Amino acid sequence: RVDLLTCRQLNTIITSGEQPVIIDVRRYSEWDEGHIGGATHIYLGRLPGKLDEIPEGKTVVLQCKTGTRSSFAASILKKAGRTRVCNLLGGIDSWKKLGYPLVKDKT
């Protein structure tokens, strides 16, 4: 079972000063178009080999464009024994629709 987190809930957590572990599993080009501040980018196809980069003991919020790929990513973490895993409901599309900020890395 993977918990669902709404964009409003995540935004409330972030604006309260808490920085959750947010893992964005979208393609590199999607990440470059803008992402949630404080998120870490780990492309879904590389996630199984990068689990050691995700802190243990903290709630992890997985996010993609609509919530489909991040749901798959959440199952990878659960299968690896992680217990505090959430999928961002509606993904970055819902985040943008609600007008929440995105950041772009400077290149």
GROMACS .gro file of N, CA and C in nm:
model
  321
    1ARG      N    1   0.084  -0.118   0.000
    1ARG     CA    2   0.000   0.000   0.000
    1ARG      C    3   0.088   0.124   0.000
    2VAL      N    4   0.056   0.217  -0.089
    2VAL     CA    5   0.129   0.343  -0.098
    2VAL      C    6   0.032   0.456  -0.065
    3ASP      N    7   0.073   0.543   0.026
    3ASP     CA    8  -0.011   0.657   0.060
    3ASP      C    9  -0.011   0.759  -0.053
    4LEU      N   10  -0.123   0.829  -0.067
    4LEU     CA   11  -0.134   0.936  -0.164
    4LEU      C   12  -0.126   1.069  -0.091
    5LEU      N   13  -0.058   1.164  -0.151
    5LEU     CA   14  -0.045   1.298  -0.095
    5LEU      C   15  -0.094   1.395  -0.201
    6THR      N   16  -0.184   1.486  -0.165
    6THR     CA   17  -0.231   1.584  -0.262
    6THR      C   18  -0.128   1.697  -0.274
    7CYS      N   19  -0.138   1.770  -0.383
    7CYS     CA   20  -0.049   1.884  -0.402
    7CYS      C   21  -0.071   1.988  -0.293
    8ARG      N   22  -0.193   2.007  -0.252
    8ARG     CA   23  -0.221   2.103  -0.144
    8ARG      C   24  -0.153   2.060  -0.014
    9GLN      N   25  -0.160   1.931   0.016
    9GLN     CA   26  -0.095   1.880   0.137
    9GLN      C   27   0.056   1.899   0.129
   10LEU      N   28   0.115   1.868   0.014
   10LEU     CA   29   0.259   1.884  -0.001
   10LEU      C   30   0.298   2.031   0.010
   11ASN      N   31   0.223   2.119  -0.053
   11ASN     CA   32   0.253   2.261  -0.045
   11ASN      C   33   0.245   2.312   0.099
   12THR      N   34   0.148   2.264   0.175
   12THR     CA   35   0.135   2.301   0.316
   12THR      C   36   0.258   2.256   0.394
   13ILE      N   37   0.303   2.137   0.369
   13ILE     CA   38   0.423   2.085   0.437
   13ILE      C   39   0.544   2.172   0.404
   14ILE      N   40   0.561   2.204   0.275
   14ILE     CA   41   0.675   2.283   0.232
   14ILE      C   42   0.669   2.425   0.290
   15THR      N   43   0.553   2.488   0.283
   15THR     CA   44   0.541   2.626   0.332
   15THR      C   45   0.550   2.634   0.485
   16SER      N   46   0.532   2.522   0.553
   16SER     CA   47   0.547   2.521   0.699
   16SER      C   48   0.694   2.517   0.739
   17GLY      N   49   0.782   2.505   0.639
   17GLY     CA   50   0.925   2.504   0.668
   17GLY      C   51   0.987   2.367   0.668
   18GLU      N   52   0.905   2.264   0.657
   18GLU     CA   53   0.958   2.128   0.653
   18GLU      C   54   0.998   2.098   0.509
   19GLN      N   55   1.111   2.035   0.490
   19GLN     CA   56   1.153   1.997   0.355
   19GLN      C   57   1.148   1.845   0.342
   20PRO      N   58   1.038   1.795   0.286
   20PRO     CA   59   1.028   1.650   0.268
   20PRO      C   60   1.125   1.601   0.162
   21VAL      N   61   1.146   1.472   0.158
   21VAL     CA   62   1.228   1.411   0.054
   21VAL      C   63   1.136   1.392  -0.067
   22ILE      N   64   1.157   1.475  -0.169
   22ILE     CA   65   1.077   1.467  -0.291
   22ILE      C   66   1.166   1.413  -0.401
   23ILE      N   67   1.123   1.305  -0.463
   23ILE     CA   68   1.197   1.244  -0.572
   23ILE      C   69   1.115   1.259  -0.700
   24ASP      N   70   1.171   1.330  -0.796
   24ASP     CA   71   1.107   1.352  -0.926
   24ASP      C   72   1.162   1.247  -1.022
   25VAL      N   73   1.075   1.161  -1.074
   25VAL     CA   74   1.119   1.048  -1.157
   25VAL      C   75   1.096   1.072  -1.307
   26ARG      N   76   1.067   1.196  -1.344
   26ARG     CA   77   1.042   1.227  -1.484
   26ARG      C   78   1.171   1.223  -1.567
   27ARG      N   79   1.154   1.232  -1.699
   27ARG     CA   80   1.270   1.239  -1.789
   27ARG      C   81   1.347   1.368  -1.765
   28TYR      N   82   1.472   1.370  -1.807
   28TYR     CA   83   1.558   1.486  -1.787
   28TYR      C   84   1.499   1.611  -1.851
   29SER      N   85   1.444   1.599  -1.969
   29SER     CA   86   1.386   1.715  -2.038
   29SER      C   87   1.267   1.771  -1.959
   30GLU      N   88   1.188   1.685  -1.899
   30GLU     CA   89   1.075   1.730  -1.817
   30GLU      C   90   1.125   1.802  -1.693
   31TRP      N   91   1.227   1.748  -1.629
   31TRP     CA   92   1.288   1.810  -1.510
   31TRP      C   93   1.337   1.950  -1.545
   32ASP      N   94   1.404   1.963  -1.660
   32ASP     CA   95   1.460   2.091  -1.701
   32ASP      C   96   1.354   2.197  -1.727
   33GLU      N   97   1.231   2.155  -1.758
   33GLU     CA   98   1.122   2.249  -1.782
   33GLU      C   99   1.073   2.313  -1.652
   34GLY      N  100   1.106   2.254  -1.539
   34GLY     CA  101   1.067   2.307  -1.408
   34GLY      C  102   1.028   2.194  -1.315
   35HIS      N  103   1.063   2.213  -1.188
   35HIS     CA  104   1.036   2.110  -1.087
   35HIS      C  105   1.007   2.176  -0.952
   36ILE      N  106   0.961   2.097  -0.861
   36ILE     CA  107   0.929   2.145  -0.727
   36ILE      C  108   1.059   2.176  -0.654
   37GLY      N  109   1.064   2.291  -0.592
   37GLY     CA  110   1.184   2.332  -0.519
   37GLY      C  111   1.223   2.229  -0.413
   38GLY      N  112   1.351   2.198  -0.408
   38GLY     CA  113   1.401   2.102  -0.311
   38GLY      C  114   1.393   1.958  -0.355
   39ALA      N  115   1.331   1.933  -0.471
   39ALA     CA  116   1.320   1.796  -0.520
   39ALA      C  117   1.456   1.746  -0.571
   40THR      N  118   1.470   1.615  -0.569
   40THR     CA  119   1.587   1.549  -0.625
   40THR      C  120   1.542   1.476  -0.750
   41HIS      N  121   1.621   1.484  -0.855
   41HIS     CA  122   1.585   1.416  -0.979
   41HIS      C  123   1.654   1.280  -0.987
   42ILE      N  124   1.574   1.176  -0.993
   42ILE     CA  125   1.623   1.041  -1.022
   42ILE      C  126   1.527   0.981  -1.124
   43TYR      N  127   1.573   0.973  -1.246
   43TYR     CA  128   1.491   0.919  -1.355
   43TYR      C  129   1.443   0.778  -1.319
   44LEU      N  130   1.317   0.752  -1.346
   44LEU     CA  131   1.255   0.625  -1.310
   44LEU      C  132   1.337   0.504  -1.355
   45GLY      N  133   1.390   0.507  -1.476
   45GLY     CA  134   1.466   0.394  -1.528
   45GLY      C  135   1.595   0.367  -1.450
   46ARG      N  136   1.643   0.466  -1.378
   46ARG     CA  137   1.767   0.452  -1.300
   46ARG      C  138   1.740   0.434  -1.150
   47LEU      N  139   1.615   0.444  -1.111
   47LEU     CA  140   1.580   0.440  -0.969
   47LEU      C  141   1.628   0.314  -0.897
   48PRO      N  142   1.608   0.193  -0.952
   48PRO     CA  143   1.652   0.074  -0.877
   48PRO      C  144   1.800   0.076  -0.840
   49GLY      N  145   1.883   0.136  -0.922
   49GLY     CA  146   2.025   0.142  -0.894
   49GLY      C  147   2.069   0.261  -0.810
   50LYS      N  148   1.974   0.346  -0.775
   50LYS     CA  149   2.007   0.468  -0.699
   50LYS      C  150   1.932   0.477  -0.565
   51LEU      N  151   1.881   0.366  -0.518
   51LEU     CA  152   1.805   0.367  -0.393
   51LEU      C  153   1.890   0.415  -0.275
   52ASP      N  154   2.021   0.391  -0.283
   52ASP     CA  155   2.108   0.434  -0.173
   52ASP      C  156   2.120   0.587  -0.165
   53GLU      N  157   2.076   0.659  -0.267
   53GLU     CA  158   2.079   0.805  -0.266
   53GLU      C  159   1.957   0.866  -0.198
   54ILE      N  160   1.861   0.781  -0.163
   54ILE     CA  161   1.738   0.828  -0.099
   54ILE      C  162   1.750   0.802   0.051
   55PRO      N  163   1.740   0.908   0.133
   55PRO     CA  164   1.757   0.891   0.277
   55PRO      C  165   1.659   0.790   0.336
   56GLU      N  166   1.709   0.710   0.428
   56GLU     CA  167   1.625   0.612   0.499
   56GLU      C  168   1.561   0.680   0.620
   57GLY      N  169   1.448   0.628   0.664
   57GLY     CA  170   1.385   0.676   0.786
   57GLY      C  171   1.303   0.803   0.769
   58LYS      N  172   1.294   0.856   0.649
   58LYS     CA  173   1.214   0.975   0.623
   58LYS      C  174   1.105   0.940   0.524
   59THR      N  175   0.996   1.017   0.529
   59THR     CA  176   0.891   0.998   0.430
   59THR      C  177   0.942   1.046   0.295
   60VAL      N  178   0.921   0.966   0.193
   60VAL     CA  179   0.963   1.000   0.057
   60VAL      C  180   0.839   1.025  -0.027
   61VAL      N  181   0.836   1.139  -0.094
   61VAL     CA  182   0.726   1.174  -0.184
   61VAL      C  183   0.777   1.156  -0.326
   62LEU      N  184   0.712   1.068  -0.401
   62LEU     CA  185   0.751   1.043  -0.539
   62LEU      C  186   0.658   1.119  -0.632
   63GLN      N  187   0.717   1.177  -0.737
   63GLN     CA  188   0.640   1.266  -0.822
   63GLN      C  189   0.684   1.252  -0.967
   64CYS      N  190   0.585   1.258  -1.057
   64CYS     CA  191   0.612   1.259  -1.201
   64CYS      C  192   0.519   1.361  -1.265
   65LYS      N  193   0.477   1.339  -1.388
   65LYS     CA  194   0.390   1.434  -1.457
   65LYS      C  195   0.245   1.425  -1.406
   66THR      N  196   0.192   1.302  -1.399
   66THR     CA  197   0.051   1.285  -1.362
   66THR      C  198   0.028   1.192  -1.243
   67GLY      N  199   0.131   1.121  -1.202
   67GLY     CA  200   0.117   1.028  -1.090
   67GLY      C  201   0.131   0.882  -1.128
   68THR      N  202   0.136   0.852  -1.257
   68THR     CA  203   0.145   0.713  -1.302
   68THR      C  204   0.285   0.656  -1.282
   69ARG      N  205   0.386   0.724  -1.335
   69ARG     CA  206   0.523   0.674  -1.321
   69ARG      C  207   0.567   0.675  -1.175
   70SER      N  208   0.524   0.778  -1.101
   70SER     CA  209   0.564   0.784  -0.960
   70SER      C  210   0.498   0.674  -0.879
   71SER      N  211   0.382   0.628  -0.922
   71SER     CA  212   0.318   0.514  -0.857
   71SER      C  213   0.405   0.389  -0.875
   72PHE      N  214   0.457   0.371  -0.995
   72PHE     CA  215   0.548   0.260  -1.022
   72PHE      C  216   0.675   0.274  -0.939
   73ALA      N  217   0.727   0.398  -0.931
   73ALA     CA  218   0.847   0.425  -0.851
   73ALA      C  219   0.822   0.393  -0.704
   74ALA      N  220   0.704   0.428  -0.655
   74ALA     CA  221   0.670   0.399  -0.515
   74ALA      C  222   0.671   0.249  -0.490
   75SER      N  223   0.625   0.172  -0.587
   75SER     CA  224   0.625   0.026  -0.568
   75SER      C  225   0.768  -0.027  -0.565
   76ILE      N  226   0.860   0.036  -0.638
   76ILE     CA  227   1.001  -0.005  -0.634
   76ILE      C  228   1.057   0.018  -0.494
   77LEU      N  229   1.026   0.134  -0.435
   77LEU     CA  230   1.074   0.163  -0.299
   77LEU      C  231   1.012   0.069  -0.197
   78LYS      N  232   0.883   0.042  -0.210
   78LYS     CA  233   0.816  -0.049  -0.117
   78LYS      C  234   0.878  -0.189  -0.127
   79LYS      N  235   0.905  -0.234  -0.248
   79LYS     CA  236   0.964  -0.365  -0.268
   79LYS      C  237   1.103  -0.373  -0.207
   80ALA      N  238   1.171  -0.256  -0.202
   80ALA     CA  239   1.306  -0.249  -0.144
   80ALA      C  240   1.301  -0.237   0.008
   81GLY      N  241   1.180  -0.238   0.065
   81GLY     CA  242   1.167  -0.236   0.210
   81GLY      C  243   1.138  -0.101   0.272
   82ARG      N  244   1.122   0.001   0.190
   82ARG     CA  245   1.088   0.133   0.245
   82ARG      C  246   0.943   0.133   0.289
   83THR      N  247   0.916   0.194   0.401
   83THR     CA  248   0.780   0.191   0.454
   83THR      C  249   0.709   0.327   0.446
   84ARG      N  250   0.784   0.435   0.446
   84ARG     CA  251   0.724   0.570   0.445
   84ARG      C  252   0.734   0.628   0.304
   85VAL      N  253   0.641   0.586   0.219
   85VAL     CA  254   0.643   0.622   0.078
   85VAL      C  255   0.507   0.681   0.039
   86CYS      N  256   0.511   0.796  -0.029
   86CYS     CA  257   0.388   0.860  -0.077
   86CYS      C  258   0.400   0.889  -0.226
   87ASN      N  259   0.288   0.882  -0.294
   87ASN     CA  260   0.281   0.920  -0.435
   87ASN      C  261   0.206   1.052  -0.442
   88LEU      N  262   0.262   1.151  -0.516
   88LEU     CA  263   0.196   1.281  -0.530
   88LEU      C  264   0.081   1.267  -0.629
   89LEU      N  265  -0.039   1.282  -0.580
   89LEU     CA  266  -0.161   1.266  -0.659
   89LEU      C  267  -0.168   1.373  -0.767
   90GLY      N  268  -0.176   1.331  -0.891
   90GLY     CA  269  -0.188   1.425  -1.002
   90GLY      C  270  -0.055   1.479  -1.053
   91GLY      N  271   0.053   1.452  -0.981
   91GLY     CA  272   0.187   1.490  -1.023
   91GLY      C  273   0.207   1.638  -1.047
   92ILE      N  274   0.307   1.669  -1.127
   92ILE     CA  275   0.345   1.808  -1.153
   92ILE      C  276   0.235   1.882  -1.229
   93ASP      N  277   0.154   1.810  -1.306
   93ASP     CA  278   0.043   1.874  -1.376
   93ASP      C  279  -0.054   1.938  -1.277
   94SER      N  280  -0.089   1.865  -1.171
   94SER     CA  281  -0.178   1.921  -1.069
   94SER      C  282  -0.110   2.033  -0.993
   95TRP      N  283   0.020   2.018  -0.965
   95TRP     CA  284   0.097   2.121  -0.895
   95TRP      C  285   0.090   2.253  -0.973
   96LYS      N  286   0.113   2.245  -1.104
   96LYS     CA  287   0.110   2.365  -1.189
   96LYS      C  288  -0.031   2.422  -1.198
   97LYS      N  289  -0.130   2.335  -1.210
   97LYS     CA  290  -0.269   2.378  -1.222
   97LYS      C  291  -0.311   2.460  -1.100
   98LEU      N  292  -0.258   2.426  -0.984
   98LEU     CA  293  -0.289   2.499  -0.861
   98LEU      C  294  -0.205   2.627  -0.846
   99GLY      N  295  -0.114   2.649  -0.939
   99GLY     CA  296  -0.035   2.773  -0.937
   99GLY      C  297   0.083   2.771  -0.842
  100TYR      N  298   0.124   2.654  -0.797
  100TYR     CA  299   0.238   2.645  -0.707
  100TYR      C  300   0.368   2.664  -0.786
  101PRO      N  301   0.471   2.715  -0.720
  101PRO     CA  302   0.593   2.750  -0.793
  101PRO      C  303   0.674   2.630  -0.840
  102LEU      N  304   0.742   2.653  -0.952
  102LEU     CA  305   0.839   2.559  -1.006
  102LEU      C  306   0.973   2.630  -1.013
  103VAL      N  307   1.078   2.556  -1.005
  103VAL     CA  308   1.211   2.613  -1.019
  103VAL      C  309   1.281   2.546  -1.138
  104LYS      N  310   1.376   2.621  -1.194
  104LYS     CA  311   1.459   2.567  -1.301
  104LYS      C  312   1.602   2.584  -1.259
  105ASP      N  313   1.680   2.480  -1.280
  105ASP     CA  314   1.822   2.488  -1.248
  105ASP      C  315   1.891   2.579  -1.348
  106LYS      N  316   1.984   2.657  -1.299
  106LYS     CA  317   2.062   2.744  -1.387
  106LYS      C  318   2.170   2.663  -1.454
  107THR      N  319   2.183   2.681  -1.584
  107THR     CA  320   2.285   2.605  -1.657
  107THR      C  321   2.391   2.697  -1.712
   0.00000   0.00000   0.00000
